[in-house]
């Protein structure tokens, strides 16, 4: 059985101008996940966000990937954008 990654590192649409920091990420991601589940009902296994710590650390703390944030404030900002209940 395949395991499908819905987000793999910085795989988001270009119109999210600041990537995971974009306030539209959460609602867009929810719509995307719903469409994937509806379109492919035979898929049984998903990775909702592949390697979230590595992705958010490299993008939000180390500034290696967009949106190129630095330090703990950048890491926390991205973390709260992706996991808004924190």
mmCIF file with all atom_site columns, C-alpha atoms in Angstrom:
data_model
loop_
_atom_site.group_PDB
_atom_site.id
_atom_site.type_symbol
_atom_site.label_atom_id
_atom_site.label_alt_id
_atom_site.label_comp_id
_atom_site.label_asym_id
_atom_site.label_entity_id
_atom_site.label_seq_id
_atom_site.pdbx_PDB_ins_code
_atom_site.Cartn_x
_atom_site.Cartn_y
_atom_site.Cartn_z
_atom_site.occupancy
_atom_site.B_iso_or_equiv
_atom_site.pdbx_formal_charge
_atom_site.auth_seq_id
_atom_site.auth_comp_id
_atom_site.auth_asym_id
_atom_site.auth_atom_id
_atom_site.pdbx_PDB_model_num
ATOM 1  C CA . UNK A 1 1  ? 0.000   0.000  0.000  1.00 0.00 ? 1  UNK A CA 1
ATOM 2  C CA . UNK A 1 2  ? 1.342   3.470  -0.833 1.00 0.00 ? 2  UNK A CA 1
ATOM 3  C CA . UNK A 1 3  ? 1.872   6.105  1.823  1.00 0.00 ? 3  UNK A CA 1
ATOM 4  C CA . UNK A 1 4  ? 1.146   9.520  0.320  1.00 0.00 ? 4  UNK A CA 1
ATOM 5  C CA . UNK A 1 5  ? 2.926   12.672 1.549  1.00 0.00 ? 5  UNK A CA 1
ATOM 6  C CA . UNK A 1 6  ? 0.560   15.627 1.419  1.00 0.00 ? 6  UNK A CA 1
ATOM 7  C CA . UNK A 1 7  ? 3.370   18.054 2.292  1.00 0.00 ? 7  UNK A CA 1
ATOM 8  C CA . UNK A 1 8  ? 6.996   17.197 1.669  1.00 0.00 ? 8  UNK A CA 1
ATOM 9  C CA . UNK A 1 9  ? 9.356   19.895 2.927  1.00 0.00 ? 9  UNK A CA 1
ATOM 10 C CA . UNK A 1 10 ? 8.624   23.075 0.958  1.00 0.00 ? 10 UNK A CA 1
ATOM 11 C CA . UNK A 1 11 ? 6.026   21.616 -1.395 1.00 0.00 ? 11 UNK A CA 1
ATOM 12 C CA . UNK A 1 12 ? 3.347   24.294 -1.348 1.00 0.00 ? 12 UNK A CA 1
ATOM 13 C CA . UNK A 1 13 ? 1.785   26.404 -4.125 1.00 0.00 ? 13 UNK A CA 1
ATOM 14 C CA . UNK A 1 14 ? 3.733   29.432 -5.351 1.00 0.00 ? 14 UNK A CA 1
ATOM 15 C CA . UNK A 1 15 ? 0.795   31.755 -4.569 1.00 0.00 ? 15 UNK A CA 1
ATOM 16 C CA . UNK A 1 16 ? 1.511   31.237 -0.861 1.00 0.00 ? 16 UNK A CA 1
ATOM 17 C CA . UNK A 1 17 ? 3.936   34.140 -1.057 1.00 0.00 ? 17 UNK A CA 1
ATOM 18 C CA . UNK A 1 18 ? 5.647   33.436 2.280  1.00 0.00 ? 18 UNK A CA 1
ATOM 19 C CA . UNK A 1 19 ? 5.099   29.683 2.277  1.00 0.00 ? 19 UNK A CA 1
ATOM 20 C CA . UNK A 1 20 ? 4.104   28.163 5.586  1.00 0.00 ? 20 UNK A CA 1
ATOM 21 C CA . UNK A 1 21 ? 4.026   31.630 7.170  1.00 0.00 ? 21 UNK A CA 1
ATOM 22 C CA . UNK A 1 22 ? 1.222   32.700 4.815  1.00 0.00 ? 22 UNK A CA 1
ATOM 23 C CA . UNK A 1 23 ? -2.072  33.005 6.712  1.00 0.00 ? 23 UNK A CA 1
ATOM 24 C CA . UNK A 1 24 ? -3.789  31.228 3.803  1.00 0.00 ? 24 UNK A CA 1
ATOM 25 C CA . UNK A 1 25 ? -1.739  28.055 4.334  1.00 0.00 ? 25 UNK A CA 1
ATOM 26 C CA . UNK A 1 26 ? -4.045  26.436 6.919  1.00 0.00 ? 26 UNK A CA 1
ATOM 27 C CA . UNK A 1 27 ? -7.338  26.863 5.031  1.00 0.00 ? 27 UNK A CA 1
ATOM 28 C CA . UNK A 1 28 ? -5.701  25.953 1.698  1.00 0.00 ? 28 UNK A CA 1
ATOM 29 C CA . UNK A 1 29 ? -4.105  22.859 3.207  1.00 0.00 ? 29 UNK A CA 1
ATOM 30 C CA . UNK A 1 30 ? -7.416  21.705 4.671  1.00 0.00 ? 30 UNK A CA 1
ATOM 31 C CA . UNK A 1 31 ? -9.138  22.077 1.277  1.00 0.00 ? 31 UNK A CA 1
ATOM 32 C CA . UNK A 1 32 ? -6.260  20.227 -0.403 1.00 0.00 ? 32 UNK A CA 1
ATOM 33 C CA . UNK A 1 33 ? -6.406  17.313 2.060  1.00 0.00 ? 33 UNK A CA 1
ATOM 34 C CA . UNK A 1 34 ? -10.172 17.038 1.606  1.00 0.00 ? 34 UNK A CA 1
ATOM 35 C CA . UNK A 1 35 ? -9.846  16.978 -2.187 1.00 0.00 ? 35 UNK A CA 1
ATOM 36 C CA . UNK A 1 36 ? -7.137  14.309 -2.081 1.00 0.00 ? 36 UNK A CA 1
ATOM 37 C CA . UNK A 1 37 ? -9.249  12.149 0.239  1.00 0.00 ? 37 UNK A CA 1
ATOM 38 C CA . UNK A 1 38 ? -12.324 12.574 -1.977 1.00 0.00 ? 38 UNK A CA 1
ATOM 39 C CA . UNK A 1 39 ? -10.498 11.992 -5.240 1.00 0.00 ? 39 UNK A CA 1
ATOM 40 C CA . UNK A 1 40 ? -8.552  8.947  -4.048 1.00 0.00 ? 40 UNK A CA 1
ATOM 41 C CA . UNK A 1 41 ? -10.809 7.119  -1.585 1.00 0.00 ? 41 UNK A CA 1
ATOM 42 C CA . UNK A 1 42 ? -8.785  3.925  -2.040 1.00 0.00 ? 42 UNK A CA 1
ATOM 43 C CA . UNK A 1 43 ? -5.719  5.519  -0.390 1.00 0.00 ? 43 UNK A CA 1
ATOM 44 C CA . UNK A 1 44 ? -5.467  4.198  3.138  1.00 0.00 ? 44 UNK A CA 1
ATOM 45 C CA . UNK A 1 45 ? -2.246  5.801  4.388  1.00 0.00 ? 45 UNK A CA 1
ATOM 46 C CA . UNK A 1 46 ? -1.193  9.454  4.510  1.00 0.00 ? 46 UNK A CA 1
ATOM 47 C CA . UNK A 1 47 ? 1.675   11.438 5.907  1.00 0.00 ? 47 UNK A CA 1
ATOM 48 C CA . UNK A 1 48 ? 0.010   14.756 6.603  1.00 0.00 ? 48 UNK A CA 1
ATOM 49 C CA . UNK A 1 49 ? 3.274   16.668 6.881  1.00 0.00 ? 49 UNK A CA 1
ATOM 50 C CA . UNK A 1 50 ? 6.492   14.783 6.185  1.00 0.00 ? 50 UNK A CA 1
ATOM 51 C CA . UNK A 1 51 ? 9.274   15.566 8.658  1.00 0.00 ? 51 UNK A CA 1
ATOM 52 C CA . UNK A 1 52 ? 7.626   18.667 10.154 1.00 0.00 ? 52 UNK A CA 1
ATOM 53 C CA . UNK A 1 53 ? 10.403  19.390 12.640 1.00 0.00 ? 53 UNK A CA 1
ATOM 54 C CA . UNK A 1 54 ? 13.151  19.246 10.009 1.00 0.00 ? 54 UNK A CA 1
ATOM 55 C CA . UNK A 1 55 ? 11.126  21.359 7.575  1.00 0.00 ? 55 UNK A CA 1
ATOM 56 C CA . UNK A 1 56 ? 10.139  24.036 10.066 1.00 0.00 ? 56 UNK A CA 1
ATOM 57 C CA . UNK A 1 57 ? 13.602  24.109 11.657 1.00 0.00 ? 57 UNK A CA 1
ATOM 58 C CA . UNK A 1 58 ? 15.399  24.541 8.331  1.00 0.00 ? 58 UNK A CA 1
ATOM 59 C CA . UNK A 1 59 ? 12.868  27.093 7.047  1.00 0.00 ? 59 UNK A CA 1
ATOM 60 C CA . UNK A 1 60 ? 12.134  28.928 10.274 1.00 0.00 ? 60 UNK A CA 1
ATOM 61 C CA . UNK A 1 61 ? 15.314  28.746 12.342 1.00 0.00 ? 61 UNK A CA 1
ATOM 62 C CA . UNK A 1 62 ? 18.226  28.091 10.015 1.00 0.00 ? 62 UNK A CA 1
ATOM 63 C CA . UNK A 1 63 ? 16.923  30.149 7.047  1.00 0.00 ? 63 UNK A CA 1
ATOM 64 C CA . UNK A 1 64 ? 17.900  27.489 4.493  1.00 0.00 ? 64 UNK A CA 1
ATOM 65 C CA . UNK A 1 65 ? 14.432  27.237 2.916  1.00 0.00 ? 65 UNK A CA 1
ATOM 66 C CA . UNK A 1 66 ? 11.622  29.733 2.352  1.00 0.00 ? 66 UNK A CA 1
ATOM 67 C CA . UNK A 1 67 ? 10.505  31.866 4.093  1.00 0.00 ? 67 UNK A CA 1
ATOM 68 C CA . UNK A 1 68 ? 14.110  32.072 5.372  1.00 0.00 ? 68 UNK A CA 1
ATOM 69 C CA . UNK A 1 69 ? 13.320  32.993 8.968  1.00 0.00 ? 69 UNK A CA 1
ATOM 70 C CA . UNK A 1 70 ? 16.069  33.059 11.601 1.00 0.00 ? 70 UNK A CA 1
ATOM 71 C CA . UNK A 1 71 ? 16.289  31.907 15.181 1.00 0.00 ? 71 UNK A CA 1
ATOM 72 C CA . UNK A 1 72 ? 13.729  30.768 17.689 1.00 0.00 ? 72 UNK A CA 1
ATOM 73 C CA . UNK A 1 73 ? 11.206  33.543 16.877 1.00 0.00 ? 73 UNK A CA 1
ATOM 74 C CA . UNK A 1 74 ? 11.130  32.432 13.225 1.00 0.00 ? 74 UNK A CA 1
ATOM 75 C CA . UNK A 1 75 ? 10.805  28.783 14.184 1.00 0.00 ? 75 UNK A CA 1
ATOM 76 C CA . UNK A 1 76 ? 7.930   29.516 16.579 1.00 0.00 ? 76 UNK A CA 1
ATOM 77 C CA . UNK A 1 77 ? 6.210   31.752 14.013 1.00 0.00 ? 77 UNK A CA 1
ATOM 78 C CA . UNK A 1 78 ? 6.226   28.936 11.421 1.00 0.00 ? 78 UNK A CA 1
ATOM 79 C CA . UNK A 1 79 ? 5.238   26.347 13.998 1.00 0.00 ? 79 UNK A CA 1
ATOM 80 C CA . UNK A 1 80 ? 2.202   28.412 15.016 1.00 0.00 ? 80 UNK A CA 1
ATOM 81 C CA . UNK A 1 81 ? 1.238   28.901 11.390 1.00 0.00 ? 81 UNK A CA 1
ATOM 82 C CA . UNK A 1 82 ? 1.317   25.166 10.666 1.00 0.00 ? 82 UNK A CA 1
ATOM 83 C CA . UNK A 1 83 ? -0.058  24.132 14.082 1.00 0.00 ? 83 UNK A CA 1
ATOM 84 C CA . UNK A 1 84 ? -2.321  27.083 15.005 1.00 0.00 ? 84 UNK A CA 1
ATOM 85 C CA . UNK A 1 85 ? -3.707  25.427 18.139 1.00 0.00 ? 85 UNK A CA 1
ATOM 86 C CA . UNK A 1 86 ? -0.318  25.827 19.886 1.00 0.00 ? 86 UNK A CA 1
#
